[in-house]
Coordinates of C-alpha atoms in Angstrom, one line a residue:
X24 CA 95.6 -165.7 -202.0
X25 CA 94.3 -162.4 -203.6
X26 CA 98.4 -162.2 -205.5
X27 CA 97.2 -164.8 -207.0
X28 CA 94.1 -163.7 -209.1
X29 CA 96.8 -161.5 -211.2
X30 CA 98.1 -164.4 -213.3
X31 CA 95.2 -164.9 -215.2
X32 CA 95.3 -161.3 -216.5
X33 CA 98.8 -161.4 -216.8
X34 CA 98.4 -164.9 -219.2
X35 CA 95.6 -163.1 -221.1
X36 CA 98.1 -160.2 -221.7
X37 CA 100.9 -161.9 -223.0
X38 CA 100.0 -164.6 -224.6
X39 CA 98.7 -161.7 -228.1
X40 CA 102.1 -160.1 -227.5
X41 CA 103.9 -163.7 -227.7
X42 CA 101.9 -164.1 -230.3
X43 CA 102.5 -161.2 -232.7
X44 CA 106.1 -161.7 -232.0
X45 CA 106.0 -164.9 -233.5
X46 CA 104.2 -163.7 -236.4
X47 CA 106.8 -160.6 -236.8
X48 CA 109.6 -163.9 -237.4
X49 CA 107.8 -164.7 -240.6
X50 CA 107.8 -161.0 -242.1
X51 CA 110.5 -159.7 -244.0
X52 CA 110.2 -155.8 -244.8
X53 CA 112.7 -154.0 -247.2
X54 CA 112.5 -151.6 -249.2
X55 CA 114.3 -148.9 -251.5
X56 CA 114.4 -144.8 -252.1
X57 CA 114.9 -143.3 -255.0
X58 CA 116.0 -139.1 -255.7
X59 CA 116.2 -137.9 -259.3
X60 CA 117.4 -134.9 -261.2
X61 CA 117.3 -134.1 -265.0
X62 CA 117.9 -130.8 -267.0
X63 CA 117.9 -130.5 -270.5
X64 CA 121.4 -129.3 -271.5
X65 CA 121.2 -129.3 -275.9
X66 CA 118.3 -129.3 -278.2
X67 CA 114.6 -129.1 -278.0
X68 CA 112.8 -131.6 -276.3
X69 CA 108.5 -131.3 -277.2
X70 CA 106.0 -132.2 -275.0
X71 CA 103.7 -135.0 -276.9
X72 CA 105.2 -134.4 -279.7
X73 CA 104.1 -130.5 -280.4
X74 CA 107.1 -128.4 -281.5
X75 CA 105.3 -125.4 -280.0
X76 CA 106.0 -126.2 -276.6
X77 CA 109.2 -126.1 -275.8
X78 CA 111.0 -127.0 -272.5
X79 CA 114.7 -126.9 -273.6
X80 CA 114.6 -123.9 -271.7
X81 CA 113.3 -125.1 -268.7
X82 CA 115.5 -125.3 -265.2
X83 CA 116.5 -128.8 -264.2
X84 CA 114.1 -130.3 -261.5
X85 CA 114.5 -132.1 -258.7
X86 CA 112.1 -135.7 -258.3
X87 CA 111.6 -137.2 -255.3
X88 CA 111.0 -140.2 -257.3
X89 CA 109.5 -142.8 -255.3
X90 CA 109.4 -144.7 -251.9
X91 CA 108.7 -148.3 -251.9
X92 CA 107.9 -151.1 -248.9
X93 CA 108.2 -154.7 -250.8
X94 CA 106.9 -157.1 -247.8
X95 CA 107.3 -160.7 -247.9
X96 CA 104.9 -162.5 -245.0
X97 CA 105.7 -166.3 -245.0
X98 CA 101.8 -168.0 -243.5
X99 CA 103.6 -171.7 -243.5
X100 CA 106.4 -173.2 -244.6
X101 CA 104.7 -173.4 -248.4
X102 CA 102.4 -170.5 -248.3
X103 CA 103.9 -166.5 -248.9
X104 CA 101.6 -163.7 -249.5
X105 CA 104.1 -160.7 -251.7
X106 CA 103.1 -157.2 -252.1
X107 CA 104.9 -154.4 -253.1
X108 CA 103.8 -150.7 -251.8
X109 CA 105.1 -147.4 -253.6
X110 CA 104.9 -143.6 -252.8
X111 CA 105.4 -142.0 -256.3
X112 CA 106.6 -137.9 -256.9
X113 CA 105.7 -136.8 -253.4
X114 CA 102.8 -138.4 -252.8
X115 CA 100.1 -136.0 -251.5
X116 CA 96.5 -137.4 -252.8
X117 CA 94.5 -134.0 -251.4
X118 CA 96.2 -132.2 -253.8
X119 CA 96.1 -135.0 -256.1
X120 CA 99.7 -135.0 -256.5
X121 CA 102.1 -138.1 -257.2
X122 CA 100.9 -141.5 -257.5
X123 CA 100.3 -144.2 -254.8
X124 CA 99.9 -148.1 -255.6
X125 CA 99.8 -152.0 -255.2
X126 CA 102.8 -152.6 -257.4
X127 CA 101.7 -156.2 -257.0
X128 CA 100.0 -157.9 -254.5
X129 CA 99.4 -162.2 -254.6
X130 CA 99.9 -165.2 -252.8
X131 CA 102.5 -167.7 -253.7
X132 CA 102.1 -172.0 -252.4
X133 CA 105.6 -173.7 -253.2
X134 CA 104.8 -177.8 -254.0
X135 CA 108.0 -178.0 -255.2
X136 CA 110.8 -175.2 -256.1
X137 CA 110.0 -176.0 -259.9
X138 CA 106.0 -175.6 -259.5
X139 CA 104.9 -172.3 -257.7
X140 CA 101.3 -171.7 -257.7
X141 CA 100.4 -167.6 -257.6
X142 CA 97.3 -165.8 -257.6
X143 CA 96.9 -161.7 -257.6
X144 CA 98.5 -158.9 -259.2
X145 CA 101.7 -159.5 -260.8
X146 CA 104.2 -157.5 -262.9
X147 CA 104.3 -159.3 -266.6
X148 CA 107.2 -161.3 -266.7
X149 CA 108.8 -160.4 -270.2
X150 CA 112.3 -159.7 -270.3
X151 CA 114.9 -158.9 -268.5
X152 CA 113.7 -155.2 -266.8
X153 CA 109.5 -155.5 -266.0
X154 CA 109.9 -158.3 -263.3
X155 CA 112.2 -155.6 -261.2
X156 CA 111.1 -152.2 -263.2
X157 CA 110.3 -150.5 -259.9
X158 CA 113.4 -151.9 -258.1
X159 CA 115.8 -148.7 -258.6
X160 CA 119.1 -150.0 -256.5
X161 CA 118.6 -153.2 -258.6
X162 CA 119.1 -151.3 -262.3
X163 CA 122.6 -150.4 -263.3
X164 CA 121.5 -147.3 -265.0
X165 CA 118.5 -144.6 -263.8
X166 CA 115.8 -146.0 -265.9
X167 CA 115.2 -149.2 -267.7
X168 CA 115.2 -149.1 -271.6
X169 CA 112.3 -147.0 -273.3
X170 CA 112.3 -148.4 -276.5
X171 CA 111.9 -152.3 -275.2
X172 CA 110.1 -151.1 -272.0
X173 CA 108.1 -147.9 -272.2
X174 CA 107.8 -147.8 -275.7
X175 CA 104.7 -145.5 -276.2
X176 CA 107.1 -143.1 -274.8
X177 CA 109.4 -142.8 -278.0
X178 CA 106.8 -144.0 -280.7
X179 CA 103.9 -146.4 -280.2
X180 CA 100.6 -146.5 -279.7
X181 CA 100.6 -149.5 -277.5
X182 CA 102.9 -150.6 -275.2
X183 CA 104.5 -154.7 -276.7
X184 CA 102.4 -155.7 -273.1
X185 CA 101.2 -154.1 -269.9
X186 CA 103.6 -153.8 -267.0
X187 CA 101.1 -155.5 -264.4
X188 CA 98.3 -158.4 -264.4
X189 CA 96.1 -160.1 -262.6
X190 CA 95.4 -163.2 -262.2
X191 CA 96.9 -167.0 -262.3
X192 CA 100.5 -167.9 -262.2
X193 CA 103.0 -171.5 -262.6
X194 CA 106.4 -170.4 -261.9
X195 CA 109.6 -172.0 -260.6
X196 CA 113.4 -172.8 -260.7
X197 CA 115.2 -176.1 -261.6
X198 CA 118.5 -177.4 -263.5
X199 CA 119.2 -179.5 -266.7
X200 CA 123.2 -180.7 -265.5
X201 CA 124.6 -177.6 -264.5
X202 CA 122.5 -175.4 -266.0
X203 CA 119.8 -173.3 -264.1
X204 CA 116.8 -172.0 -265.6
X205 CA 113.5 -170.3 -264.6
X206 CA 110.2 -170.0 -266.0
X207 CA 106.9 -168.4 -265.6
X208 CA 103.4 -168.9 -267.1
X209 CA 101.0 -166.1 -266.9
X210 CA 97.3 -166.2 -267.5
X211 CA 95.9 -162.7 -266.8
X212 CA 92.9 -160.8 -267.6
X213 CA 95.4 -158.6 -270.3
X214 CA 94.9 -154.6 -271.0
X215 CA 92.0 -152.8 -271.6
X216 CA 91.4 -149.4 -273.8
X217 CA 88.4 -149.2 -271.7
X218 CA 89.1 -146.5 -269.0
X219 CA 86.1 -147.6 -267.3
X220 CA 87.1 -151.2 -266.3
X221 CA 89.7 -152.2 -263.8
X222 CA 91.2 -154.8 -264.9
X223 CA 92.5 -156.0 -261.6
X224 CA 88.9 -157.0 -261.0
X225 CA 86.8 -157.1 -264.0
X226 CA 88.4 -158.0 -268.2
X227 CA 86.5 -156.9 -270.9
X228 CA 88.8 -158.3 -273.4
X229 CA 87.0 -161.5 -275.4
X230 CA 90.0 -163.8 -274.1
X231 CA 92.5 -163.9 -271.1
X232 CA 95.7 -163.3 -272.2
X233 CA 99.3 -165.3 -271.8
X234 CA 102.3 -163.8 -270.8
X235 CA 105.4 -166.9 -270.7
X236 CA 108.8 -166.0 -269.9
X237 CA 112.5 -169.2 -269.8
X238 CA 115.8 -168.3 -269.0
X239 CA 118.4 -170.3 -268.5
X240 CA 122.2 -170.5 -267.4
X241 CA 124.1 -171.6 -270.5
X242 CA 127.4 -170.2 -268.5
X243 CA 127.9 -169.2 -265.1
X244 CA 128.3 -165.6 -266.9
X245 CA 125.9 -166.1 -269.7
X246 CA 122.2 -166.1 -269.4
X247 CA 119.8 -166.3 -272.0
X248 CA 115.8 -166.1 -272.3
X249 CA 112.6 -166.0 -274.0
X250 CA 109.3 -164.6 -273.6
X251 CA 106.4 -164.4 -275.7
X252 CA 103.1 -162.3 -274.5
X253 CA 99.6 -162.8 -276.3
X254 CA 96.8 -160.5 -275.5
X255 CA 93.1 -159.5 -277.7
X256 CA 92.5 -155.8 -276.7
X257 CA 89.0 -154.8 -277.1
X258 CA 87.6 -151.4 -278.3
X259 CA 84.7 -149.9 -278.8
X260 CA 83.6 -151.3 -282.4
X261 CA 86.7 -153.6 -282.9
X262 CA 89.5 -155.5 -281.3
X263 CA 92.7 -156.4 -282.2
X264 CA 95.1 -159.4 -281.5
X265 CA 98.4 -158.1 -279.5
X266 CA 101.1 -160.5 -280.2
X267 CA 105.2 -159.9 -278.9
X268 CA 108.2 -161.9 -278.8
X269 CA 111.6 -161.1 -277.2
X270 CA 114.8 -163.1 -276.7
X271 CA 117.9 -161.3 -274.2
X272 CA 121.2 -162.2 -273.1
X273 CA 123.3 -161.3 -270.5
X274 CA 127.0 -161.6 -270.2
X275 CA 128.6 -160.5 -266.7
X276 CA 132.0 -162.0 -267.0
X277 CA 135.0 -159.4 -266.5
X278 CA 136.2 -156.7 -267.4
X279 CA 133.3 -156.1 -270.0
X280 CA 129.5 -157.0 -268.9
X281 CA 127.3 -156.8 -271.7
X282 CA 123.4 -156.7 -272.1
X283 CA 120.6 -157.2 -275.3
X284 CA 116.8 -157.6 -275.3
X285 CA 116.0 -157.8 -278.7
X286 CA 111.8 -157.3 -279.0
X287 CA 108.9 -157.9 -282.1
X288 CA 106.0 -158.0 -282.8
X289 CA 102.7 -157.1 -284.3
X290 CA 99.1 -155.7 -283.5
X291 CA 96.1 -157.0 -286.2
X292 CA 93.1 -155.5 -285.9
X293 CA 89.4 -157.1 -286.9
X294 CA 88.5 -154.3 -288.3
X295 CA 89.9 -153.6 -291.9
X296 CA 89.9 -149.7 -291.8
X297 CA 92.4 -149.8 -289.3
X298 CA 95.7 -151.1 -290.6
X299 CA 97.8 -153.8 -288.9
X300 CA 101.3 -152.9 -286.9
X301 CA 104.5 -154.6 -287.0
X302 CA 107.6 -153.0 -284.5
X303 CA 110.6 -154.2 -283.4
X304 CA 113.2 -152.6 -281.1
X305 CA 116.2 -154.1 -278.8
X306 CA 118.6 -152.1 -276.3
X307 CA 122.4 -153.0 -276.3
X308 CA 124.5 -152.0 -273.0
X309 CA 128.2 -152.7 -272.1
X310 CA 129.4 -151.9 -269.0
X311 CA 132.9 -152.1 -267.1
X312 CA 133.5 -152.5 -263.2
X313 CA 136.6 -150.2 -263.1
X314 CA 136.6 -151.2 -259.2
X315 CA 134.0 -152.9 -257.2
X316 CA 132.5 -148.9 -256.4
X317 CA 132.8 -147.9 -260.3
X318 CA 130.6 -148.7 -263.0
X319 CA 131.0 -146.9 -266.3
X320 CA 127.8 -148.3 -269.0
X321 CA 127.1 -146.9 -272.5
X322 CA 123.5 -147.8 -273.8
X323 CA 122.3 -148.1 -277.5
X324 CA 118.2 -148.4 -277.8
X325 CA 116.7 -148.0 -281.3
X326 CA 112.5 -148.7 -281.8
X327 CA 110.6 -148.7 -285.2
X328 CA 107.1 -148.4 -284.1
X329 CA 105.6 -148.9 -287.5
X330 CA 107.5 -151.4 -290.2
X331 CA 105.1 -149.3 -292.5
X332 CA 105.8 -146.0 -291.7
X333 CA 108.7 -144.4 -292.6
X334 CA 110.8 -142.0 -290.5
X335 CA 109.2 -142.5 -287.3
X336 CA 112.2 -144.4 -285.8
X337 CA 113.2 -143.5 -282.0
X338 CA 117.0 -143.9 -281.0
X339 CA 117.8 -143.2 -277.1
X340 CA 122.2 -143.3 -276.8
X341 CA 123.1 -143.2 -272.8
X342 CA 126.5 -142.8 -271.3
X343 CA 126.6 -143.1 -267.2
X344 CA 128.6 -143.6 -264.5
X345 CA 127.2 -146.1 -261.3
X346 CA 128.7 -145.7 -257.8
X347 CA 128.3 -147.4 -255.0
X348 CA 128.8 -144.6 -252.1
X349 CA 127.4 -147.1 -249.1
X350 CA 126.0 -150.0 -248.7
X351 CA 122.9 -150.3 -250.9
X352 CA 123.7 -147.2 -251.5
X353 CA 124.3 -145.7 -255.5
X354 CA 124.7 -142.5 -257.2
X355 CA 124.4 -142.4 -261.1
X356 CA 125.2 -139.5 -263.8
X357 CA 124.1 -139.7 -267.4
X358 CA 124.0 -138.3 -270.2
X359 CA 121.1 -138.6 -271.9
X360 CA 120.4 -138.6 -275.8
X361 CA 117.3 -139.3 -278.0
X362 CA 116.8 -138.9 -281.9
X363 CA 113.7 -139.2 -283.5
X364 CA 112.9 -139.2 -286.9
X365 CA 109.8 -136.6 -288.4
X366 CA 107.0 -139.3 -288.2
X367 CA 108.0 -140.0 -284.6
X368 CA 104.5 -140.0 -283.1
X369 CA 105.8 -138.8 -279.8
X370 CA 108.9 -136.2 -280.2
X371 CA 108.3 -135.3 -284.2
X372 CA 112.0 -135.2 -285.3
X373 CA 113.4 -133.6 -281.8
X374 CA 116.5 -134.2 -280.8
X375 CA 117.5 -133.1 -277.1
X376 CA 120.3 -134.7 -274.5
X377 CA 119.3 -134.5 -270.7
X378 CA 121.6 -134.6 -268.0
X379 CA 120.0 -136.7 -265.3
X380 CA 121.4 -138.0 -261.9
X381 CA 120.0 -140.6 -259.4
X382 CA 120.3 -141.3 -255.5
X383 CA 118.9 -144.9 -254.6
X384 CA 119.4 -146.7 -251.6
X385 CA 117.9 -150.3 -250.8
X386 CA 117.0 -151.5 -247.3

């Protein structure tokens, strides 16, 4: 009789294990790794536009760019929890090095495929790149375009739109005839100039920010889209209305693929002492899949940070090749050339060429 008294104990132990196994069936874990190298091979590059701090003679640098985990948990058939966790540049918080971040963390409830509701921290889905900007294996080039995605690093005072936002979204995909489309509408706390305010916790702006994007496959090889972002930036003694609009087109038919994005917008200040700013940028890339493993590409980027300021433009030209070494493993090489005008606030007319290389692996 005594041996039967073990069964309740065994059941008590095995039931939680069985429950965990069932829950793990609903969890998908993916991610990516990126390692990079950069070296100035021509011209002078200035830090922050300061000509007294040339870095052109510095030897090349290795960069432990990032290690990223993507988690998707299906709580029910209609409810998904998603998170992207990243560690950048050899994160060591004890030494104040690198960066650890939650790129996004949101809950998504599916009503229909064309109607899904999200809540949480999200990428601002604007244009081609910002939805996937950390996913290096998904990009043909080493970096996304500066002119349209990180324009503050090429001479703009403000980015065209923030990279992340906290709030609610309605998204989905459907079709019209034979044409598939997808859309997203996001209502977010928006950006902030207040270093003490956390936009993922509180919003110090007068109004919520709104972002929208719509994309449609007009042909199997051609997808076009439009984006719009509106926000009110709050400063100590004034505010500004930020409006940004974008158009995009992607042609994926062989022998040549083409990608184009055009962004324009305004920053209108409430204080008349601050002049309003109109700006625009574009990027154009062409690539040729020579084989399944070898894809050379060229990209041209242009930014005018302010229509009312002369000689402040920035231009980036890239010649590169993307090599598929193994499944989901890519090696990329680029010559990255930057040319700026003398009134450019970031580089003050500096021209330089960088050699870039990267290893990126998706899993």
